[in-house]
Tab-separated table of C-alpha atoms in Angstrom:
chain	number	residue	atom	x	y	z
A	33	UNK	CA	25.520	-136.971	35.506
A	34	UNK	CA	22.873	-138.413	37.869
A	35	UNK	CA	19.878	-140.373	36.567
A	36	UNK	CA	16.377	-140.296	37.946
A	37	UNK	CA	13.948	-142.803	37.404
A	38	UNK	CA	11.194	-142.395	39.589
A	39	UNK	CA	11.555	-138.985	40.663
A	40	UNK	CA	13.680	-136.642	43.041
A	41	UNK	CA	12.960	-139.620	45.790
A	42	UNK	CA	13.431	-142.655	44.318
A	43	UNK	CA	15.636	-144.258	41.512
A	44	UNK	CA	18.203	-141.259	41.702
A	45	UNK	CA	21.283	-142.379	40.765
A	46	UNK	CA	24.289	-140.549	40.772
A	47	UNK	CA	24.470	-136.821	41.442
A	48	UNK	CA	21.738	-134.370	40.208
A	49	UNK	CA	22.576	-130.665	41.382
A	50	UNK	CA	23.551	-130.981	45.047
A	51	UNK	CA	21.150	-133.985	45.496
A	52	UNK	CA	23.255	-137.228	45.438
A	53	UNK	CA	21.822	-140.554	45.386
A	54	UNK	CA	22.447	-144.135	44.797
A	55	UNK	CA	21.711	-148.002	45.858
A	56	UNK	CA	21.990	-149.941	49.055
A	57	UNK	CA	20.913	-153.809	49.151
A	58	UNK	CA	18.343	-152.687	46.764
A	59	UNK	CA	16.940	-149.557	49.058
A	60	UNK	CA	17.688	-146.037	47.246
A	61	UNK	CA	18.929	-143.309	49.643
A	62	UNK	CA	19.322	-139.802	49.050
A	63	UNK	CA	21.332	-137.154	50.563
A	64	UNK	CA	22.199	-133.233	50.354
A	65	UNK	CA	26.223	-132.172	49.637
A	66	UNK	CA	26.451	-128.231	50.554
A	67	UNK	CA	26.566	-126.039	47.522
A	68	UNK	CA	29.169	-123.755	46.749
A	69	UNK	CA	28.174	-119.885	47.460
A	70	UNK	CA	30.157	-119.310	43.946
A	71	UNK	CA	27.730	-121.589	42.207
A	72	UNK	CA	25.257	-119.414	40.780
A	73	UNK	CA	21.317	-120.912	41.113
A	74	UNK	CA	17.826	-120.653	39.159
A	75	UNK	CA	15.283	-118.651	41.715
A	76	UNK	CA	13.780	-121.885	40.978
A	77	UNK	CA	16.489	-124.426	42.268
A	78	UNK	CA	17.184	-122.264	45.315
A	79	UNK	CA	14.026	-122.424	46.023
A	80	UNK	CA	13.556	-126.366	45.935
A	81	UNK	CA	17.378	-126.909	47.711
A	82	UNK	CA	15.541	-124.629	50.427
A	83	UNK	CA	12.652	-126.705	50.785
A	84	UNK	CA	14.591	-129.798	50.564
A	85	UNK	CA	16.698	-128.125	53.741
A	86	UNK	CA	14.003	-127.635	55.651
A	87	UNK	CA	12.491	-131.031	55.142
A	88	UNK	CA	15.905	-132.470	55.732
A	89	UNK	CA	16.375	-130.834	59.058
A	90	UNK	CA	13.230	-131.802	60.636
A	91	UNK	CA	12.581	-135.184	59.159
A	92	UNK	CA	16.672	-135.527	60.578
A	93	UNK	CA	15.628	-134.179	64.174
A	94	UNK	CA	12.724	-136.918	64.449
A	95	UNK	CA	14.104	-140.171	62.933
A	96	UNK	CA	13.911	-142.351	65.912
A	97	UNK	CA	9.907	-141.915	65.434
A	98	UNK	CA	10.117	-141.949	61.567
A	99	UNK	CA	11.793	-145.164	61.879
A	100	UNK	CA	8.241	-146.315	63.592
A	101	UNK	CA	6.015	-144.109	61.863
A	102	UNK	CA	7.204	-144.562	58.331
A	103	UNK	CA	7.878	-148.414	58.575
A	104	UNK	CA	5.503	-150.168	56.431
A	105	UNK	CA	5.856	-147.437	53.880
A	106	UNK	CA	9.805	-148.940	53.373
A	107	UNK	CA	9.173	-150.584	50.240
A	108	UNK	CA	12.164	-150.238	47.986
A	109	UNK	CA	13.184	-147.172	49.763
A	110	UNK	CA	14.203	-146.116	53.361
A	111	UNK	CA	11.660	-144.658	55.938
A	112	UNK	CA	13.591	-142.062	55.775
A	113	UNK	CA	12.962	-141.155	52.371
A	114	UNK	CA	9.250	-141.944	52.616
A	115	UNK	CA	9.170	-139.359	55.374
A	116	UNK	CA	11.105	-136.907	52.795
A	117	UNK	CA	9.033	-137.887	50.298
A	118	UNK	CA	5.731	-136.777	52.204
A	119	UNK	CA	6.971	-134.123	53.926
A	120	UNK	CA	8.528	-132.339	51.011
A	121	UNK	CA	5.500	-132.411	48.802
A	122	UNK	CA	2.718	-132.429	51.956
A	123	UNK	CA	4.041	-129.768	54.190
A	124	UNK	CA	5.945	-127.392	53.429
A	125	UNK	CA	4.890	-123.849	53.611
A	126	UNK	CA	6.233	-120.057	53.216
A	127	UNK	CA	7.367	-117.822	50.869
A	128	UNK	CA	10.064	-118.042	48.770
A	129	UNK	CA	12.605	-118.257	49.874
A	130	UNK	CA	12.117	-118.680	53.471
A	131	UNK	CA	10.370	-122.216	53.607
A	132	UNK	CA	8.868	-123.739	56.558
A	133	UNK	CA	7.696	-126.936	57.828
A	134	UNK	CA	3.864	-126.768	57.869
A	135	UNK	CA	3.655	-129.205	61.310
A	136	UNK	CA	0.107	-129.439	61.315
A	137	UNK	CA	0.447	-131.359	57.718
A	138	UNK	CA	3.564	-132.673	58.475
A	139	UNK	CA	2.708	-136.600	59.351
A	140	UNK	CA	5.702	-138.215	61.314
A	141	UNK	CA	3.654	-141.348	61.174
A	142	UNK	CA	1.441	-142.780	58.526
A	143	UNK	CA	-1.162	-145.896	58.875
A	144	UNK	CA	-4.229	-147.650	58.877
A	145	UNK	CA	-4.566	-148.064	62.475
A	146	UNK	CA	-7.481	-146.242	64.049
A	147	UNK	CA	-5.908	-142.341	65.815
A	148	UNK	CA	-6.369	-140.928	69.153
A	149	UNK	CA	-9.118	-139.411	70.228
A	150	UNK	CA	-9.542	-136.036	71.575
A	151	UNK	CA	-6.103	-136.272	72.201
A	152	UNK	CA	-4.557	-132.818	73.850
A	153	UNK	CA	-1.090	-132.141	75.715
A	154	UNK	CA	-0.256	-129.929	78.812
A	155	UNK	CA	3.089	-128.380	79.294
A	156	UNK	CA	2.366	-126.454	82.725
A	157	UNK	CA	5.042	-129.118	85.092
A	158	UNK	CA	8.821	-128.270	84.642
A	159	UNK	CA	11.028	-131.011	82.789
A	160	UNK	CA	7.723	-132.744	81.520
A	161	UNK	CA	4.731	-132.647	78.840
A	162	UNK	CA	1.824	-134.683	79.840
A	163	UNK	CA	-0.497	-136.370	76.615
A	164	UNK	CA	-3.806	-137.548	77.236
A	165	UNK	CA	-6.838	-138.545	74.503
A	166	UNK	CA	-9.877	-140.964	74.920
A	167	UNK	CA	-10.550	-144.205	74.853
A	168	UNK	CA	-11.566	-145.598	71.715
A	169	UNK	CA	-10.489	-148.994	71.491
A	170	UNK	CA	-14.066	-150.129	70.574
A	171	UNK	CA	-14.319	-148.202	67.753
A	172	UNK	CA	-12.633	-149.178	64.159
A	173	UNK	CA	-9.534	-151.570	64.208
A	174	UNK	CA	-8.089	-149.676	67.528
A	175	UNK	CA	-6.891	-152.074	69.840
A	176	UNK	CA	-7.036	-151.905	73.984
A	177	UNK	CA	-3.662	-153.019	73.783
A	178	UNK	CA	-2.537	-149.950	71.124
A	179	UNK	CA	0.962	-147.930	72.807
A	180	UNK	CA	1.295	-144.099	72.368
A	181	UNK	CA	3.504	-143.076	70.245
A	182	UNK	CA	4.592	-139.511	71.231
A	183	UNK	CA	7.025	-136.804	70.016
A	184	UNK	CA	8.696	-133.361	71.460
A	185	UNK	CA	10.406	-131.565	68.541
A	186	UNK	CA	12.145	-128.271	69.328
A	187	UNK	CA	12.589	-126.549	65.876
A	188	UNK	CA	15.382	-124.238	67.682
A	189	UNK	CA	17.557	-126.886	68.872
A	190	UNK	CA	16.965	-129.250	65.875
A	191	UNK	CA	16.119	-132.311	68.057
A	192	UNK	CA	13.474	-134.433	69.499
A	193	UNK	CA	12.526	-136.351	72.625
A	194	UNK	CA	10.540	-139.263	71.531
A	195	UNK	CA	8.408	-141.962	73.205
A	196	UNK	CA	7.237	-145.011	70.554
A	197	UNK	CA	5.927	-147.786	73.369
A	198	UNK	CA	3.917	-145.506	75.800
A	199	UNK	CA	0.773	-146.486	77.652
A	200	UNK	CA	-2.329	-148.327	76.265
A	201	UNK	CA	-4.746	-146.505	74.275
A	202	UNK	CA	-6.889	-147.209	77.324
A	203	UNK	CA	-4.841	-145.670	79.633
A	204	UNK	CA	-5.600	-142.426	77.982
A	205	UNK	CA	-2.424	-140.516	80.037
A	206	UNK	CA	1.485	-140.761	79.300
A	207	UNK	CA	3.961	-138.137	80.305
A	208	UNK	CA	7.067	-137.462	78.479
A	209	UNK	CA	9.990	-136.279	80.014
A	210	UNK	CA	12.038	-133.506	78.304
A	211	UNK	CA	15.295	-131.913	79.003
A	212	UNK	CA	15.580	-128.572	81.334
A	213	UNK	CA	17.327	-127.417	78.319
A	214	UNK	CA	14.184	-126.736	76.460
A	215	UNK	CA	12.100	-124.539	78.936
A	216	UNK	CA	11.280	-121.200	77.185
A	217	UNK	CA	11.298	-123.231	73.806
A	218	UNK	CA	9.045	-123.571	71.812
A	219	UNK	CA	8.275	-127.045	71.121
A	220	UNK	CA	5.434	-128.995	68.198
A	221	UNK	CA	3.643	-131.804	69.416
A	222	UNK	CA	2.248	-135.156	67.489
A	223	UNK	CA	0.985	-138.420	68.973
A	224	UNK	CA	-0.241	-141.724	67.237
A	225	UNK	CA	-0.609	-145.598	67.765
A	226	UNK	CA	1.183	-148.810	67.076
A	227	UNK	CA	0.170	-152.230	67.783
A	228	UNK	CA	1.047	-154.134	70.695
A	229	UNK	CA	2.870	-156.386	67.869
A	230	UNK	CA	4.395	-153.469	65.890
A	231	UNK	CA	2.613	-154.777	62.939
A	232	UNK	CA	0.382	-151.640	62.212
A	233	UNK	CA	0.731	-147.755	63.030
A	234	UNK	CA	-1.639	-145.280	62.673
A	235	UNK	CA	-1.489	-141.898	61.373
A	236	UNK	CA	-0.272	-138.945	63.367
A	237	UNK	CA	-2.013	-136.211	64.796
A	238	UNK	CA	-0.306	-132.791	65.066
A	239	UNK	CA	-1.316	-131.594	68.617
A	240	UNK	CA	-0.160	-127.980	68.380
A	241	UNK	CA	2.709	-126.019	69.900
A	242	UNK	CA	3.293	-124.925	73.549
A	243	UNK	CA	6.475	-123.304	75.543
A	244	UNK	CA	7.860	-126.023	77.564
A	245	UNK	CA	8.768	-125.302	81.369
C-alpha cells in the first residue's frame, strides 16, 4: 500500500491506485501504470485517472519548455511534477468524463519576471509561426536583454516545437519553425521570458490557437 504525505503530488510513496510514486536523491516523482479494463472504478476515480491522463499527456508533449518554465519551482520535487501539480488542479476543464486541458489556464511557465506585452502570433507562412509583442523592458523588472521563450503544441500529434533562448524582449519578433507535418493542425500557442542569465522566468501567456500552414 502506497503512502501519501503531502498529497497526490508530493510525498507519495509506493503505489496508490494506478498512481505509483517514490524517491530519487531526495526529489519525489510520480508516474501512471495502465489500469486493467477488468478492474472495476468509482465514477469518481475514473474521473480523476482521466484528468490525471490528460494532464500527463500534455505536460509530457511540452517538457523541454517545462524544464525552463517550471525551474525554480523544483524544490523537493521535479519540474515535472510542479507542472502536474498546476496543471491538474489549474486547468483542466470538461465534463466528466471527457476532460480537457483548459490552455488558456494552463501555465507552461511560472515566474516573477515581468510578461510580454501585447504579444500576438501569425501562422499565415508555410513551415513557420511568427511571435511578436512590445517592448517593455522599461517597465517592472523586464530586462532589454530578456529571450523569448516560445512554444507550438499540437494536441493531435501529442508533441511540441519549442524555442527557450529566442530574441530580446526588444526585438519584439522571433519566428519559429515547425514541421510540414503539422499544416491543417491545429496548434495552442504560449510565449514568456527568461533572463539573459537563466536566473528568473516569467509567467506564460496563452496566445490562442491557429491552423498552421
Amino acid at each position: 500500500m502506497g503512502k501519501i504525505a503531502q498529497g497526490i503530488l508530493g510525498g507519495l510513496s509506493g503505489k496508490v491506485g494506478n498512481i505509483i510514486g517514490g524517491s530519487w536523491k531526495g526529489i519525489d516523482y510520480i508516474r501512471i501504470k495502465p489500469s486493467s479494463v477488468a478492474n472495476p472504478r468509482t465514477v469518481g476515480q475514473v474521473n480523476q485517472r482521466n484528468k490525471f491522463t490528460v494532464t500527463l499527456e500534455f505536460i509530457q508533449a511540452v517538457k523541454p519548455f517545462i524544464q525552463k518554465g517550471y525551474k525554480f519551482l523544483a524544490v523537493k520535487k521535479t519540474a515535472f511534477n510542479a507542472a502536474m501539480s498546476y496543471v491538474l488542479n489549474n486547468a483542466i476543464g470538461g465534463v466528466e468524463p471527457n476532460f480537457n486541458v483548459d490552455y488558456a489556464n494552463a501555465l507552461v511557465s511560472r515566474g516573477g519576471l515581468s510578461t510580454a506585452l501585447n504579444p500576438t502570433t501569425d501562422l499565415t507562412t508555410a513551415g513557420e509561426v511568427t511571435f511578436n509583442w512590445d517592448d517593455n523592458s522599461a517597465e517592472g523588472n523586464a530586462n532589454a536583454t530578456d529571450k523569448a521563450m516560445l512554444l507550438v503544441y499540437n494536441p493531435s500529434k501529442k508533441e511540441s516545437i519549442s524555442l527557450t533562448d529566442g530574441a530580446d524582449r526588444t526585438v519584439g519578433s522571433q519566428i519559429v519553425a515547425i514541421p510540414t507535418t503539422y499544416a491543417g493542425d491545429t496548434v495552442e500557442l504560449f510565449m514568456a521570458f527568461i533572463t539573459a542569465d537563466g536566473s528568473q522566468v516569467s509567467n506564460s501567456t496563452y496566445l490562442g490557437s491557429g491552423t498552421a500552414n
